[in-house]
Amino acid sequence: MSIATQDLYSLGLTDHDRLNKELGGGIPPGSIVLVEGDYGAGKSAMSQRFTYGLCEEGHSVTMLSTELTVGSFLDQMHSLSYDMVDHLLQENCLFLHADIGDTNTLTGGDEEEGDRKELLKRLMEAEVMWGTDVIIIDTFDSILRNDPKFEALVRQNEERQAALEIIGFFRDVISRGKVIVLTVDPSTLDEEAIGPFRSIADVFLELEMVEVGNDVRRQISVKRFAGMGEQVGDSIGYSVRSGTGIVIESRSVA
C-alpha cells in the first residue's frame, strides 16, 4: 500500500534528474535505508545526491563520512554541481568526518584494544548528529570493521549479537520519524555481520555495475521499498557525471 507523497522526504531536484520520481517520490519517514555496493559502485555519489536534494527540499541532514574531510566533501560536491556551501553555513547540513584510523580490515594484531576508539558507542552518544531529519552514514561498514567491541564479537562468531545494540538504537531514532541512510560495501563484511542490517532495512538498494559488451553500466537494484509513494521500479539505470552529478539513464534493448 502506498502513502501520500507529501508525507515522504522528497529527494528533490526534479528539474535536474529523475531520481526522486524513480524512487516513488521520496523516502518514507521513520525508515532505515541500506545502500549496498562494491568499491566504485557509486555509494558516496548517491549519498551526496541524497544530501543535496534533501537540503534543497528544506530537510535538515547530517552527513557522516569515514573518508572525506569537510574540504574534500565540498570539493567533491562542487564537482557534481551540488553546491553545499550555503546549506552548511545556514546549518541545513551538518557534516562530520569520522576518524576511524588507518586500518580498513578486521585485525587481531598486537594493538591494545583499550587504546582504540569504541566507534559505535561514540556514534550513539553523539547527540548532535541525531537531531536532524535525515542521518546519512557513508560508509557504515568502515565503522563496524574498526570498532574493537564489534570486532571482538566477530572473532567469537557473535556477529548478530554485535549488531543488536546499534540496531536497537537505530529503531529508537526512526521511531521519531527520522530517516537513517547507511552505505555499506558488502565485500568487506561477513554475511552474518551484514545480515541483520539487511533484515531491518525498510528500504534496501543495491548499487550494481553490469558489464554490457565493452561498457560498464550502473544500476540501482531495488530489493525492498516499504511505504513507497508512487510505484518504484525493480531496476534503475544511472551514471555519475562530473559537472552534472547523478543522471538517470533511459535505456532500450535493441
Tab-separated table of N, CA and C in Angstrom, residues 170-254:
chain	number	residue	atom	x	y	z
A	170	PHE	N	19.090	2.417	16.372
A	170	PHE	CA	18.530	2.935	15.119
A	170	PHE	C	17.001	2.933	15.165
A	171	ARG	N	16.422	1.863	15.679
A	171	ARG	CA	14.962	1.777	15.740
A	171	ARG	C	14.374	2.887	16.618
A	172	ASP	N	15.080	3.209	17.696
A	172	ASP	CA	14.616	4.289	18.574
A	172	ASP	C	14.666	5.629	17.841
A	173	VAL	N	15.707	5.848	17.047
A	173	VAL	CA	15.842	7.105	16.300
A	173	VAL	C	14.726	7.249	15.271
A	174	ILE	N	14.478	6.201	14.487
A	174	ILE	CA	13.475	6.314	13.423
A	174	ILE	C	12.057	6.322	13.970
A	175	SER	N	11.884	5.906	15.225
A	175	SER	CA	10.543	5.966	15.833
A	175	SER	C	10.072	7.404	15.976
A	176	ARG	N	10.992	8.358	15.859
A	176	ARG	CA	10.658	9.781	15.942
A	176	ARG	C	10.451	10.391	14.552
A	177	GLY	N	10.298	9.526	13.554
A	177	GLY	CA	10.011	9.993	12.198
A	177	GLY	C	11.230	10.355	11.388
A	178	LYS	N	12.415	10.062	11.906
A	178	LYS	CA	13.637	10.381	11.180
A	178	LYS	C	13.972	9.276	10.181
A	179	VAL	N	14.942	9.552	9.318
A	179	VAL	CA	15.422	8.573	8.348
A	179	VAL	C	16.918	8.384	8.561
A	180	ILE	N	17.372	7.130	8.565
A	180	ILE	CA	18.791	6.808	8.647
A	180	ILE	C	19.190	6.112	7.357
A	181	VAL	N	20.219	6.643	6.694
A	181	VAL	CA	20.734	6.052	5.457
A	181	VAL	C	22.134	5.511	5.744
A	182	LEU	N	22.338	4.221	5.480
A	182	LEU	CA	23.632	3.574	5.688
A	182	LEU	C	24.172	3.090	4.354
A	183	THR	N	25.396	3.468	3.988
A	183	THR	CA	26.024	2.874	2.820
A	183	THR	C	27.024	1.824	3.301
A	184	VAL	N	27.050	0.695	2.594
A	184	VAL	CA	27.855	-0.445	3.024
A	184	VAL	C	28.476	-1.116	1.806
A	185	ASP	N	29.748	-1.490	1.922
A	185	ASP	CA	30.407	-2.339	0.942
A	185	ASP	C	30.297	-3.775	1.461
A	186	PRO	N	29.421	-4.603	0.880
A	186	PRO	CA	29.183	-5.941	1.435
A	186	PRO	C	30.385	-6.864	1.330
A	187	SER	N	31.347	-6.547	0.454
A	187	SER	CA	32.509	-7.416	0.297
A	187	SER	C	33.451	-7.342	1.488
A	188	THR	N	33.252	-6.347	2.358
A	188	THR	CA	34.161	-6.163	3.495
A	188	THR	C	33.633	-6.773	4.784
A	189	LEU	N	32.391	-7.281	4.755
A	189	LEU	CA	31.781	-7.814	5.964
A	189	LEU	C	31.320	-9.246	5.741
A	190	ASP	N	31.360	-10.038	6.801
A	190	ASP	CA	30.821	-11.379	6.754
A	190	ASP	C	29.305	-11.325	6.598
A	191	GLU	N	28.747	-12.323	5.943
A	191	GLU	CA	27.299	-12.387	5.738
A	191	GLU	C	26.534	-12.298	7.052
A	192	GLU	N	27.072	-12.925	8.105
A	192	GLU	CA	26.401	-12.895	9.404
A	192	GLU	C	26.415	-11.502	10.022
A	193	ALA	N	27.418	-10.702	9.656
A	193	ALA	CA	27.502	-9.346	10.196
A	193	ALA	C	26.547	-8.403	9.494
A	194	ILE	N	26.418	-8.544	8.168
A	194	ILE	CA	25.573	-7.615	7.414
A	194	ILE	C	24.119	-8.065	7.378
A	195	GLY	N	23.878	-9.350	7.591
A	195	GLY	CA	22.525	-9.893	7.510
A	195	GLY	C	21.492	-9.173	8.366
A	196	PRO	N	21.786	-8.884	9.649
A	196	PRO	CA	20.791	-8.200	10.475
A	196	PRO	C	20.408	-6.827	9.952
A	197	PHE	N	21.347	-6.114	9.349
A	197	PHE	CA	21.045	-4.786	8.804
A	197	PHE	C	20.192	-4.890	7.545
A	198	ARG	N	20.431	-5.923	6.742
A	198	ARG	CA	19.567	-6.158	5.598
A	198	ARG	C	18.142	-6.474	6.050
A	199	SER	N	18.041	-7.232	7.117
A	199	SER	CA	16.725	-7.665	7.588
A	199	SER	C	15.880	-6.510	8.111
A	200	ILE	N	16.518	-5.544	8.761
A	200	ILE	CA	15.742	-4.460	9.377
A	200	ILE	C	15.562	-3.259	8.461
A	201	ALA	N	16.241	-3.255	7.299
A	201	ALA	CA	16.139	-2.106	6.394
A	201	ALA	C	14.731	-2.007	5.807
A	202	ASP	N	14.142	-0.831	5.910
A	202	ASP	CA	12.842	-0.587	5.286
A	202	ASP	C	13.000	-0.376	3.788
A	203	VAL	N	14.117	0.244	3.410
A	203	VAL	CA	14.460	0.450	2.008
A	203	VAL	C	15.846	-0.150	1.796
A	204	PHE	N	15.941	-1.073	0.836
A	204	PHE	CA	17.202	-1.770	0.575
A	204	PHE	C	17.526	-1.609	-0.901
A	205	LEU	N	18.575	-0.820	-1.173
A	205	LEU	CA	19.001	-0.543	-2.543
A	205	LEU	C	20.391	-1.124	-2.767
A	206	GLU	N	20.544	-1.863	-3.854
A	206	GLU	CA	21.851	-2.420	-4.193
A	206	GLU	C	22.374	-1.738	-5.457
A	207	LEU	N	23.534	-1.106	-5.346
A	207	LEU	CA	24.158	-0.455	-6.491
A	207	LEU	C	25.048	-1.473	-7.191
A	208	GLU	N	24.770	-1.690	-8.471
A	208	GLU	CA	25.477	-2.730	-9.205
A	208	GLU	C	26.181	-2.145	-10.421
A	209	MET	N	27.283	-2.764	-10.802
A	209	MET	CA	27.968	-2.440	-12.048
A	209	MET	C	27.866	-3.657	-12.959
A	210	VAL	N	27.232	-3.466	-14.098
A	210	VAL	CA	26.943	-4.572	-15.008
A	210	VAL	C	27.709	-4.368	-16.310
A	211	GLU	N	28.439	-5.382	-16.732
A	211	GLU	CA	29.176	-5.306	-17.998
A	211	GLU	C	28.239	-5.635	-19.153
A	212	VAL	N	28.121	-4.712	-20.095
A	212	VAL	CA	27.334	-4.909	-21.306
A	212	VAL	C	28.262	-4.636	-22.484
A	213	GLY	N	28.747	-5.710	-23.116
A	213	GLY	CA	29.750	-5.542	-24.163
A	213	GLY	C	31.017	-4.955	-23.578
A	214	ASN	N	31.434	-3.832	-24.129
A	214	ASN	CA	32.628	-3.153	-23.622
A	214	ASN	C	32.300	-2.082	-22.598
A	215	ASP	N	31.016	-1.901	-22.300
A	215	ASP	CA	30.580	-0.872	-21.368
A	215	ASP	C	30.333	-1.463	-19.983
A	216	VAL	N	30.544	-0.632	-18.983
A	216	VAL	CA	30.149	-0.972	-17.621
A	216	VAL	C	29.023	-0.026	-17.217
A	217	ARG	N	27.858	-0.565	-16.995
A	217	ARG	CA	26.702	0.248	-16.663
A	217	ARG	C	26.349	0.088	-15.184
A	218	ARG	N	25.884	1.181	-14.630
A	218	ARG	CA	25.488	1.185	-13.220
A	218	ARG	C	23.973	1.087	-13.122
A	219	GLN	N	23.516	0.384	-12.113
A	219	GLN	CA	22.079	0.340	-11.886
A	219	GLN	C	21.780	0.221	-10.398
A	220	ILE	N	20.630	0.770	-10.026
A	220	ILE	CA	20.108	0.620	-8.666
A	220	ILE	C	19.117	-0.536	-8.702
A	221	SER	N	19.425	-1.603	-7.999
A	221	SER	CA	18.505	-2.725	-7.883
A	221	SER	C	17.715	-2.550	-6.583
A	222	VAL	N	16.390	-2.382	-6.711
A	222	VAL	CA	15.539	-2.127	-5.545
A	222	VAL	C	15.128	-3.460	-4.947
A	223	LYS	N	15.746	-3.832	-3.840
A	223	LYS	CA	15.466	-5.106	-3.184
A	223	LYS	C	14.240	-5.021	-2.270
A	224	ARG	N	14.047	-3.857	-1.661
A	224	ARG	CA	12.890	-3.669	-0.768
A	224	ARG	C	12.593	-2.186	-0.703
A	225	PHE	N	11.302	-1.834	-0.663
A	225	PHE	CA	10.924	-0.430	-0.527
A	225	PHE	C	9.583	-0.369	0.193
A	226	ALA	N	9.641	-0.422	1.521
A	226	ALA	CA	8.423	-0.371	2.335
A	226	ALA	C	7.899	1.053	2.406
A	227	GLY	N	6.585	1.211	2.347
A	227	GLY	CA	5.982	2.531	2.481
A	227	GLY	C	6.214	3.429	1.304
A	228	MET	N	6.364	2.857	0.110
A	228	MET	CA	6.646	3.665	-1.077
A	228	MET	C	5.478	4.580	-1.404
A	229	GLY	N	5.795	5.677	-2.101
A	229	GLY	CA	4.754	6.584	-2.568
A	229	GLY	C	4.186	6.048	-3.866
A	230	GLU	N	4.644	6.594	-5.007
A	230	GLU	CA	4.286	6.028	-6.299
A	230	GLU	C	5.068	4.730	-6.515
A	231	GLN	N	4.697	4.003	-7.551
A	231	GLN	CA	5.354	2.725	-7.830
A	231	GLN	C	6.851	2.915	-8.062
A	232	VAL	N	7.641	2.013	-7.482
A	232	VAL	CA	9.092	2.040	-7.635
A	232	VAL	C	9.502	0.850	-8.493
A	233	GLY	N	10.326	1.095	-9.522
A	233	GLY	CA	10.774	0.017	-10.391
A	233	GLY	C	11.776	-0.890	-9.701
A	234	ASP	N	11.993	-2.074	-10.301
A	234	ASP	CA	12.939	-3.033	-9.736
A	234	ASP	C	14.382	-2.653	-10.034
A	235	SER	N	14.604	-1.959	-11.146
A	235	SER	CA	15.963	-1.628	-11.560
A	235	SER	C	15.974	-0.244	-12.198
A	236	ILE	N	16.924	0.591	-11.759
A	236	ILE	CA	17.023	1.968	-12.244
A	236	ILE	C	18.444	2.196	-12.746
A	237	GLY	N	18.596	2.444	-14.045
A	237	GLY	CA	19.909	2.716	-14.597
A	237	GLY	C	20.353	4.137	-14.275
A	238	TYR	N	21.646	4.297	-13.978
A	238	TYR	CA	22.145	5.643	-13.664
A	238	TYR	C	23.626	5.740	-14.002
A	239	SER	N	24.096	6.964	-14.060
A	239	SER	CA	25.525	7.221	-14.214
A	239	SER	C	25.902	8.380	-13.307
A	240	VAL	N	27.205	8.550	-13.079
A	240	VAL	CA	27.735	9.661	-12.291
A	240	VAL	C	28.619	10.483	-13.216
A	241	ARG	N	28.250	11.745	-13.429
A	241	ARG	CA	28.973	12.585	-14.381
A	241	ARG	C	29.538	13.834	-13.705
A	242	SER	N	30.783	14.107	-13.966
A	242	SER	CA	31.401	15.328	-13.464
A	242	SER	C	30.673	16.537	-14.036
A	243	GLY	N	30.382	17.499	-13.177
A	243	GLY	CA	29.690	18.706	-13.594
A	243	GLY	C	28.184	18.559	-13.667
A	244	THR	N	27.686	17.342	-13.462
A	244	THR	CA	26.248	17.094	-13.534
A	244	THR	C	25.721	16.358	-12.323
A	245	GLY	N	26.469	15.367	-11.849
A	245	GLY	CA	26.036	14.561	-10.719
A	245	GLY	C	25.385	13.275	-11.174
A	246	ILE	N	24.432	12.793	-10.405
A	246	ILE	CA	23.713	11.562	-10.729
A	246	ILE	C	22.795	11.831	-11.921
A	247	VAL	N	22.839	10.946	-12.895
A	247	VAL	CA	21.974	11.030	-14.072
A	247	VAL	C	21.234	9.705	-14.219
A	248	ILE	N	19.907	9.740	-14.283
A	248	ILE	CA	19.115	8.544	-14.516
A	248	ILE	C	19.111	8.248	-16.008
A	249	GLU	N	19.470	7.037	-16.364
A	249	GLU	CA	19.613	6.669	-17.758
A	249	GLU	C	18.349	6.003	-18.290
A	250	SER	N	17.917	6.417	-19.479
A	250	SER	CA	16.846	5.751	-20.195
A	250	SER	C	17.510	4.822	-21.210
A	251	ARG	N	17.262	3.542	-21.058
A	251	ARG	CA	17.945	2.570	-21.911
A	251	ARG	C	16.921	1.681	-22.617
A	252	SER	N	17.210	1.396	-23.855
A	252	SER	CA	16.374	0.461	-24.587
A	252	SER	C	17.261	-0.693	-25.054
A	253	VAL	N	16.652	-1.846	-25.154
A	253	VAL	CA	17.386	-3.031	-25.583
A	253	VAL	C	17.071	-3.274	-27.046
A	254	ALA	N	18.115	-3.277	-27.882
A	254	ALA	CA	17.904	-3.456	-29.321
A	254	ALA	C	17.499	-4.883	-29.620
